[in-house]
PDB file of C-alpha atoms and ligand atoms in Angstrom:
ATOM      1  CA  MET M  24     132.905  48.120  45.709  1.00 78.00           C
ATOM      2  CA  THR M  25     129.859  47.336  45.328  1.00 95.00           C
ATOM      3  CA  ILE M  26     126.835  47.609  47.994  1.00 98.00           C
ATOM      4  CA  THR M  27     123.348  45.737  47.569  1.00 98.00           C
ATOM      5  CA  ILE M  28     120.319  46.054  50.296  1.00 98.00           C
ATOM      6  CA  THR M  29     117.287  43.497  50.070  1.00 98.00           C
ATOM      7  CA  ALA M  30     113.982  45.437  50.938  1.00 98.00           C
ATOM      8  CA  PHE M  31     110.481  44.101  51.081  1.00 97.00           C
ATOM      9  CA  ALA M  32     108.542  44.634  46.768  1.00 96.00           C
ATOM     10  CA  ALA M  33     105.642  45.173  48.372  1.00 94.00           C
ATOM     11  CA  SER M  34     105.852  46.968  51.339  1.00 93.00           C
ATOM     12  CA  PRO M  35     103.914  46.551  54.001  1.00 92.00           C
ATOM     13  CA  ASP M  36     104.269  49.971  54.711  1.00 94.00           C
ATOM     14  CA  ARG M  37     102.312  51.533  50.371  1.00 94.00           C
ATOM     15  CA  GLY M  38     105.758  53.582  50.079  1.00 96.00           C
ATOM     16  CA  ARG M  39     105.613  54.861  54.195  1.00 97.00           C
ATOM     17  CA  GLY M  40     108.695  54.720  54.790  1.00 97.00           C
ATOM     18  CA  LEU M  41     108.865  52.412  57.407  1.00 97.00           C
ATOM     19  CA  ALA M  42     109.992  49.487  57.459  1.00 97.00           C
ATOM     20  CA  ARG M  43     113.578  49.264  57.895  1.00 98.00           C
ATOM     21  CA  ASP M  44     115.924  49.300  54.778  1.00 98.00           C
ATOM     22  CA  MET M  45     114.493  52.797  54.590  1.00 98.00           C
ATOM     23  CA  ARG M  46     117.108  53.056  57.872  1.00 98.00           C
ATOM     24  CA  VAL M  47     120.226  51.891  55.977  1.00 98.00           C
ATOM     25  CA  ARG M  48     119.092  53.518  52.991  1.00 98.00           C
ATOM     26  CA  TRP M  49     118.927  56.885  54.680  1.00 98.00           C
ATOM     27  CA  ALA M  50     122.475  56.457  55.981  1.00 99.00           C
ATOM     28  CA  LEU M  51     124.314  55.433  53.008  1.00 98.00           C
ATOM     29  CA  GLU M  52     122.511  58.032  51.437  1.00 98.00           C
ATOM     30  CA  GLU M  53     123.862  60.583  54.355  1.00 98.00           C
ATOM     31  CA  VAL M  54     127.864  59.519  53.311  1.00 98.00           C
ATOM     32  CA  GLY M  55     126.906  59.904  49.343  1.00 98.00           C
ATOM     33  CA  GLN M  56     127.002  55.556  49.398  1.00 98.00           C
ATOM     34  CA  PRO M  57     125.407  54.082  45.799  1.00 98.00           C
ATOM     35  CA  TYR M  58     123.637  51.176  46.068  1.00 98.00           C
ATOM     36  CA  GLU M  59     121.792  48.956  44.431  1.00 98.00           C
ATOM     37  CA  VAL M  60     118.235  47.344  45.475  1.00 98.00           C
ATOM     38  CA  ARG M  61     117.564  43.812  45.933  1.00 98.00           C
ATOM     39  CA  LEU M  62     113.761  43.252  46.098  1.00 98.00           C
ATOM     40  CA  VAL M  63     112.258  40.220  47.778  1.00 98.00           C
ATOM     41  CA  SER M  64     108.480  38.931  48.375  1.00 97.00           C
ATOM     42  CA  PHE M  65     107.660  37.972  51.431  1.00 97.00           C
ATOM     43  CA  GLN M  66     107.562  34.245  50.452  1.00 98.00           C
ATOM     44  CA  GLU M  67     111.566  34.431  48.083  1.00 98.00           C
ATOM     45  CA  MET M  68     112.622  35.759  52.076  1.00 98.00           C
ATOM     46  CA  GLN M  69     111.624  32.512  53.099  1.00 98.00           C
ATOM     47  CA  GLN M  70     113.947  30.557  50.504  1.00 98.00           C
ATOM     48  CA  PRO M  71     117.648  29.457  51.293  1.00 98.00           C
ATOM     49  CA  ALA M  72     119.181  31.861  49.097  1.00 98.00           C
ATOM     50  CA  HIS M  73     117.381  34.998  51.388  1.00 98.00           C
ATOM     51  CA  LEU M  74     117.919  32.715  54.660  1.00 98.00           C
ATOM     52  CA  ALA M  75     122.070  32.115  54.023  1.00 98.00           C
ATOM     53  CA  LEU M  76     122.181  35.921  53.971  1.00 98.00           C
ATOM     54  CA  ASN M  77     119.531  36.769  57.087  1.00 98.00           C
ATOM     55  CA  PRO M  78     118.641  33.176  59.353  1.00 98.00           C
ATOM     56  CA  PHE M  79     115.375  35.012  60.118  1.00 98.00           C
ATOM     57  CA  GLY M  80     114.195  35.606  56.999  1.00 98.00           C
ATOM     58  CA  GLN M  81     113.503  39.323  57.087  1.00 98.00           C
ATOM     59  CA  ILE M  82     114.569  42.920  55.363  1.00 98.00           C
ATOM     60  CA  PRO M  83     116.981  44.388  54.997  1.00 98.00           C
ATOM     61  CA  THR M  84     120.309  43.036  54.234  1.00 98.00           C
ATOM     62  CA  TYR M  85     123.129  43.921  53.443  1.00 98.00           C
ATOM     63  CA  GLU M  86     126.239  42.793  51.313  1.00 98.00           C
ATOM     64  CA  GLU M  87     129.517  44.650  50.467  1.00 97.00           C
ATOM     65  CA  ASP M  88     133.177  43.040  48.853  1.00 95.00           C
ATOM     66  CA  GLY M  89     131.807  39.871  50.346  1.00 94.00           C
ATOM     67  CA  LEU M  90     130.860  40.917  53.850  1.00 98.00           C
ATOM     68  CA  VAL M  91     127.080  40.135  54.903  1.00 98.00           C
ATOM     69  CA  LEU M  92     125.229  41.499  57.505  1.00 98.00           C
ATOM     70  CA  PHE M  93     121.311  41.468  58.022  1.00 98.00           C
ATOM     71  CA  GLU M  94     119.817  43.694  61.492  1.00 98.00           C
ATOM     72  CA  SER M  95     119.471  47.202  60.400  1.00 98.00           C
ATOM     73  CA  GLY M  96     121.238  48.589  63.818  1.00 98.00           C
ATOM     74  CA  ALA M  97     124.155  46.877  62.781  1.00 98.00           C
ATOM     75  CA  ILE M  98     124.424  47.696  59.054  1.00 98.00           C
ATOM     76  CA  VAL M  99     123.671  51.192  60.022  1.00 99.00           C
ATOM     77  CA  LEU M 100     127.007  51.742  62.870  1.00 98.00           C
ATOM     78  CA  HIS M 101     128.981  49.205  60.041  1.00 98.00           C
ATOM     79  CA  ILE M 102     128.327  51.820  57.588  1.00 98.00           C
ATOM     80  CA  ALA M 103     128.912  55.128  60.197  1.00 98.00           C
ATOM     81  CA  GLN M 104     132.439  53.802  61.368  1.00 98.00           C
ATOM     82  CA  ARG M 105     133.793  53.179  57.201  1.00 97.00           C
ATOM     83  CA  HIS M 106     132.052  56.237  56.184  1.00 98.00           C
ATOM     84  CA  ALA M 107     132.555  60.127  57.142  1.00 98.00           C
ATOM     85  CA  GLY M 108     129.270  62.033  58.616  1.00 97.00           C
ATOM     86  CA  LEU M 109     127.561  59.890  60.678  1.00 98.00           C
ATOM     87  CA  LEU M 110     129.293  59.692  64.344  1.00 98.00           C
ATOM     88  CA  PRO M 111     132.014  62.206  65.431  1.00 98.00           C
ATOM     89  CA  ILE M 112     135.189  61.760  65.051  1.00 97.00           C
ATOM     90  CA  ASP M 113     136.340  62.465  68.926  1.00 98.00           C
ATOM     91  CA  ALA M 114     136.227  59.051  70.881  1.00 98.00           C
ATOM     92  CA  ASN M 115     134.102  59.727  73.178  1.00 98.00           C
ATOM     93  CA  ALA M 116     131.578  61.882  71.899  1.00 98.00           C
ATOM     94  CA  ARG M 117     131.771  58.944  68.848  1.00 98.00           C
ATOM     95  CA  ALA M 118     130.675  56.780  71.962  1.00 98.00           C
ATOM     96  CA  ARG M 119     128.005  58.713  72.972  1.00 98.00           C
ATOM     97  CA  ALA M 120     126.190  58.711  69.573  1.00 98.00           C
ATOM     98  CA  ILE M 121     127.061  54.451  70.229  1.00 98.00           C
ATOM     99  CA  MET M 122     124.964  54.512  73.189  1.00 98.00           C
ATOM    100  CA  TRP M 123     122.017  56.457  71.345  1.00 98.00           C
ATOM    101  CA  MET M 124     121.919  53.835  68.674  1.00 98.00           C
ATOM    102  CA  PHE M 125     121.507  51.242  71.223  1.00 98.00           C
ATOM    103  CA  ALA M 126     118.845  53.847  73.780  1.00 98.00           C
ATOM    104  CA  ALA M 127     117.167  54.485  69.497  1.00 98.00           C
ATOM    105  CA  LEU M 128     117.001  50.368  69.551  1.00 98.00           C
ATOM    106  CA  GLY M 129     116.871  48.829  72.610  1.00 98.00           C
ATOM    107  CA  THR M 130     114.471  50.970  75.142  1.00 98.00           C
ATOM    108  CA  VAL M 131     113.261  53.471  73.075  1.00 98.00           C
ATOM    109  CA  GLU M 132     111.239  50.288  69.641  1.00 98.00           C
ATOM    110  CA  PRO M 133     110.473  47.717  71.296  1.00 98.00           C
ATOM    111  CA  PRO M 134     107.477  49.436  73.421  1.00 98.00           C
ATOM    112  CA  ILE M 135     105.978  50.710  69.591  1.00 97.00           C
ATOM    113  CA  VAL M 136     106.733  47.513  67.861  1.00 97.00           C
ATOM    114  CA  ASP M 137     104.728  45.857  70.984  1.00 95.00           C
ATOM    115  CA  LEU M 138     101.849  48.558  70.156  1.00 94.00           C
ATOM    116  CA  GLU M 139     101.845  48.688  66.379  1.00 92.00           C
ATOM    117  CA  GLN M 140     102.524  44.322  66.128  1.00 90.00           C
ATOM    118  CA  SER M 141      99.657  43.887  68.991  1.00 90.00           C
ATOM    119  CA  GLU M 142      97.103  46.621  67.348  1.00 85.00           C
ATOM    120  CA  TYR M 143      97.493  43.902  64.486  1.00 84.00           C
ATOM    121  CA  ILE M 144      97.642  40.732  65.252  1.00 88.00           C
ATOM    122  CA  GLU M 145      95.816  40.966  69.304  1.00 84.00           C
ATOM    123  CA  GLY M 146      93.393  43.973  68.067  1.00 79.00           C
ATOM    124  CA  ASP M 147      90.187  42.356  68.321  1.00 85.00           C
ATOM    125  CA  ARG M 148      90.678  40.844  71.710  1.00 87.00           C
ATOM    126  CA  ALA M 149      88.182  41.644  73.688  1.00 86.00           C
ATOM    127  CA  TRP M 150      90.933  41.745  76.860  1.00 89.00           C
ATOM    128  CA  PHE M 151      93.316  44.411  74.103  1.00 85.00           C
ATOM    129  CA  ALA M 152      91.378  47.731  75.224  1.00 88.00           C
ATOM    130  CA  GLU M 153      92.697  47.140  78.449  1.00 90.00           C
ATOM    131  CA  ARG M 154      95.667  46.398  77.598  1.00 92.00           C
ATOM    132  CA  ARG M 155      96.730  49.055  75.084  1.00 92.00           C
ATOM    133  CA  PRO M 156      97.136  51.770  77.713  1.00 93.00           C
ATOM    134  CA  MET M 157      99.269  50.103  79.056  1.00 95.00           C
ATOM    135  CA  ILE M 158     101.500  49.199  76.714  1.00 96.00           C
ATOM    136  CA  GLU M 159     100.688  53.422  75.446  1.00 97.00           C
ATOM    137  CA  ALA M 160     102.206  54.227  78.928  1.00 97.00           C
ATOM    138  CA  ARG M 161     104.902  52.641  78.764  1.00 98.00           C
ATOM    139  CA  ILE M 162     106.017  54.651  74.950  1.00 98.00           C
ATOM    140  CA  ARG M 163     105.107  57.489  77.323  1.00 98.00           C
ATOM    141  CA  LYS M 164     107.612  57.084  79.907  1.00 98.00           C
ATOM    142  CA  ARG M 165     109.922  56.527  77.336  1.00 98.00           C
ATOM    143  CA  LEU M 166     108.360  59.893  75.010  1.00 98.00           C
ATOM    144  CA  ASP M 167     108.503  61.807  78.383  1.00 98.00           C
ATOM    145  CA  GLU M 168     112.575  61.489  78.922  1.00 98.00           C
ATOM    146  CA  LEU M 169     113.472  61.772  75.779  1.00 98.00           C
ATOM    147  CA  ALA M 170     111.850  65.032  75.414  1.00 98.00           C
ATOM    148  CA  GLU M 171     112.763  66.046  78.935  1.00 98.00           C
ATOM    149  CA  ARG M 172     116.923  64.142  77.156  1.00 98.00           C
ATOM    150  CA  LEU M 173     116.031  66.370  73.920  1.00 98.00           C
ATOM    151  CA  GLY M 174     115.276  69.542  75.406  1.00 98.00           C
ATOM    152  CA  ASP M 175     115.735  72.304  73.074  1.00 97.00           C
ATOM    153  CA  ALA M 176     118.507  70.853  71.342  1.00 98.00           C
ATOM    154  CA  ASP M 177     118.396  69.722  67.682  1.00 98.00           C
ATOM    155  CA  TRP M 178     120.001  66.603  67.616  1.00 98.00           C
ATOM    156  CA  LEU M 179     120.798  63.761  70.788  1.00 98.00           C
ATOM    157  CA  ASP M 180     124.295  64.857  70.976  1.00 98.00           C
ATOM    158  CA  GLY M 181     124.989  67.787  69.046  1.00 97.00           C
ATOM    159  CA  GLY M 182     125.338  67.413  65.179  1.00 98.00           C
ATOM    160  CA  PHE M 183     122.507  64.836  63.542  1.00 98.00           C
ATOM    161  CA  SER M 184     125.001  61.386  63.790  1.00 98.00           C
ATOM    162  CA  ALA M 185     123.568  58.172  62.964  1.00 98.00           C
ATOM    163  CA  ALA M 186     121.452  58.014  66.615  1.00 98.00           C
ATOM    164  CA  ASP M 187     119.070  60.273  65.719  1.00 99.00           C
ATOM    165  CA  LEU M 188     119.029  58.384  62.073  1.00 98.00           C
ATOM    166  CA  LEU M 189     117.473  55.781  64.138  1.00 99.00           C
ATOM    167  CA  MET M 190     115.685  58.102  66.651  1.00 99.00           C
ATOM    168  CA  VAL M 191     113.720  59.455  63.979  1.00 98.00           C
ATOM    169  CA  LEU M 192     112.692  56.793  62.427  1.00 98.00           C
ATOM    170  CA  VAL M 193     111.930  54.471  65.591  1.00 98.00           C
ATOM    171  CA  LEU M 194     109.333  58.069  65.888  1.00 98.00           C
ATOM    172  CA  ARG M 195     108.030  58.054  63.290  1.00 98.00           C
ATOM    173  CA  ARG M 196     106.685  54.760  64.051  1.00 97.00           C
ATOM    174  CA  LEU M 197     103.949  56.508  65.732  1.00 97.00           C
ATOM    175  CA  GLU M 198     103.198  58.362  63.440  1.00 95.00           C
ATOM    176  CA  GLY M 199      99.071  58.102  63.213  1.00 92.00           C
ATOM    177  CA  SER M 200      98.744  56.788  66.859  1.00 93.00           C
ATOM    178  CA  GLY M 201      97.462  59.795  68.196  1.00 94.00           C
ATOM    179  CA  ILE M 202     100.654  59.850  70.562  1.00 97.00           C
ATOM    180  CA  LEU M 203     103.244  62.295  68.819  1.00 98.00           C
ATOM    181  CA  GLN M 204     101.004  64.862  69.841  1.00 97.00           C
ATOM    182  CA  ASP M 205     101.784  65.127  72.768  1.00 98.00           C
ATOM    183  CA  TYR M 206     105.052  65.889  72.329  1.00 98.00           C
ATOM    184  CA  PRO M 207     105.213  69.217  70.710  1.00 98.00           C
ATOM    185  CA  THR M 208     109.284  68.644  69.892  1.00 98.00           C
ATOM    186  CA  LEU M 209     109.861  65.762  69.669  1.00 98.00           C
ATOM    187  CA  SER M 210     107.462  65.825  66.144  1.00 98.00           C
ATOM    188  CA  ALA M 211     109.965  69.212  65.725  1.00 98.00           C
ATOM    189  CA  TYR M 212     113.223  66.370  65.829  1.00 98.00           C
ATOM    190  CA  ILE M 213     111.252  64.309  63.616  1.00 98.00           C
ATOM    191  CA  ALA M 214     111.102  67.248  61.260  1.00 98.00           C
ATOM    192  CA  ARG M 215     114.242  68.133  61.367  1.00 98.00           C
ATOM    193  CA  GLY M 216     115.073  64.013  60.092  1.00 98.00           C
ATOM    194  CA  GLU M 217     112.795  64.658  57.684  1.00 98.00           C
ATOM    195  CA  ALA M 218     113.799  67.639  56.383  1.00 98.00           C
ATOM    196  CA  ARG M 219     117.325  66.419  54.987  1.00 98.00           C
ATOM    197  CA  PRO M 220     117.774  66.069  51.459  1.00 98.00           C
ATOM    198  CA  ALA M 221     119.216  61.713  52.772  1.00 98.00           C
ATOM    199  CA  TYR M 222     115.731  61.517  54.116  1.00 98.00           C
ATOM    200  CA  LYS M 223     114.516  62.410  50.953  1.00 98.00           C
ATOM    201  CA  ARG M 224     116.526  60.805  48.449  1.00 98.00           C
ATOM    202  CA  ALA M 225     116.051  57.771  50.704  1.00 98.00           C
ATOM    203  CA  PHE M 226     112.564  58.154  51.104  1.00 98.00           C
ATOM    204  CA  ALA M 227     112.099  58.992  47.854  1.00 98.00           C
ATOM    205  CA  ASP M 228     113.874  56.020  46.555  1.00 98.00           C
ATOM    206  CA  GLN M 229     111.493  53.821  49.074  1.00 98.00           C
ATOM    207  CA  LEU M 230     108.307  55.242  47.475  1.00 98.00           C
ATOM    208  CA  ALA M 231     109.194  54.953  44.133  1.00 97.00           C
ATOM    209  CA  VAL M 232     109.349  50.928  44.745  1.00 97.00           C
ATOM    210  CA  PHE M 233     105.732  51.032  45.696  1.00 95.00           C
ATOM    211  CA  THR M 234     103.761  53.253  43.003  1.00 95.00           C
ATOM    212  CA  ALA M 235     106.283  50.746  40.524  1.00 94.00           C
ATOM    213  CA  SER M 236     103.794  47.628  42.037  1.00 89.00           C
ATOM    214  CA  GLN M 237     100.851  50.102  41.907  1.00 88.00           C
ATOM    215  CA  GLN M 238     101.433  50.643  38.281  1.00 86.00           C
ATOM    216  CA  ALA M 239     102.439  46.764  37.572  1.00 82.00           C
ATOM    217  CA  GLY M 240      98.931  46.241  38.968  1.00 69.00           C
TER     218      GLY M 240
HETATM  219  N1  GTB L   6     115.862  43.673  64.231  1.00 64.85           N
HETATM  220  C1  GTB L   6     116.153  43.514  62.905  1.00 64.85           C
HETATM  221  C2  GTB L   6     116.757  44.629  61.972  1.00 64.85           C
HETATM  222  O1  GTB L   6     116.806  46.066  62.516  1.00 64.85           O
HETATM  223  O2  GTB L   6     117.149  44.388  60.752  1.00 64.85           O
HETATM  224  C3  GTB L   6     114.023  42.949  62.382  1.00 64.85           C
HETATM  225  C4  GTB L   6     113.446  43.024  61.103  1.00 64.85           C
HETATM  226  C5  GTB L   6     112.363  43.441  60.205  1.00 64.85           C
HETATM  227  O3  GTB L   6     111.643  43.727  61.591  1.00 64.85           O
HETATM  228  N2  GTB L   6     112.108  43.399  58.687  1.00 64.85           N
HETATM  229  C6  GTB L   6     111.107  43.387  59.114  1.00 64.85           C
HETATM  230  C7  GTB L   6     110.470  42.042  58.276  1.00 64.85           C
HETATM  231  O4  GTB L   6     111.401  41.188  57.132  1.00 64.85           O
HETATM  232  C8  GTB L   6     110.934  44.828  57.871  1.00 64.85           C
HETATM  233  S1  GTB L   6     110.626  46.652  58.865  1.00 64.85           S
HETATM  234  N3  GTB L   6     109.008  41.038  58.415  1.00 64.85           N
HETATM  235  C9  GTB L   6     108.899  40.085  57.818  1.00 64.85           C
HETATM  236  C10 GTB L   6     108.806  39.046  58.343  1.00 64.85           C
HETATM  237  O5  GTB L   6     109.912  39.199  59.739  1.00 64.85           O
HETATM  238  O6  GTB L   6     108.700  37.662  57.977  1.00 64.85           O
HETATM  239  C11 GTB L   6     109.736  46.242  59.861  1.00 64.85           C
HETATM  240  C12 GTB L   6     108.546  46.943  59.347  1.00 64.85           C
HETATM  241  C13 GTB L   6     107.176  46.341  57.886  1.00 64.85           C
HETATM  242  C14 GTB L   6     106.056  46.517  57.890  1.00 64.85           C
HETATM  243  C15 GTB L   6     105.888  48.007  58.024  1.00 64.85           C
HETATM  244  N4  GTB L   6     104.280  47.698  57.805  1.00 64.85           N
HETATM  245  O7  GTB L   6     104.020  48.117  57.129  1.00 64.85           O
HETATM  246  O8  GTB L   6     104.382  49.857  58.252  1.00 64.85           O
HETATM  247  C16 GTB L   6     106.345  48.343  58.837  1.00 64.85           C
HETATM  248  C17 GTB L   6     108.086  48.185  59.669  1.00 64.85           C
END
């Protein structure tokens, strides 16, 4: 069984591990599955060969013995269901972990992506100074609620799961925004995720892609 994923040949994040292939890399490292990475340029992502894998022309994609998947959340769920280590065995605990996976991607991530994209796309508009605090307030509401629920627990619901993997990476997207410093328990939660050996291997591998692209000129 060979697993192949796609990732940016030249990630705009310059190796900070913010692109969504990091989710898949980390999940595969957690469950101990080797994988290959096919690097694609922005141009290649719009070509028929890549669009056949992902109709939206995005990374990451996942190929395994004739199975083709896109959407990082679906890929992580597939990995977690197929291999031990990322979801609890108990049926109710497993359902709750999957619920938290959806919460990370469907409830916590959207305002964070909105802030990122609006800074990039609308940052030079006069009205952005008024819009930014509104987006930030939406993010802070979610972080308040998340921090309240997490309390002083290490992970969202019992042991580390695919839900924590996704939530940590979603929260990491706020690094540099000045928001996380007001959430010490969430910052500690992110640090716990980043301290996992599987995270470190995944991070190092995606950073190596950036480093190699710099050396190639
Ligand atoms: N919902 C999809 C999923 O979860 O898989 C979203 C996939 C997605 O947004 N992919 C992005 C992509 O392919 C890369 S990760 N974009 C190219 C395109 O749409 O043409 C998003 C991303 C990109 C860059 C940074 N960064 O530079 O910090 C962070 C995150």
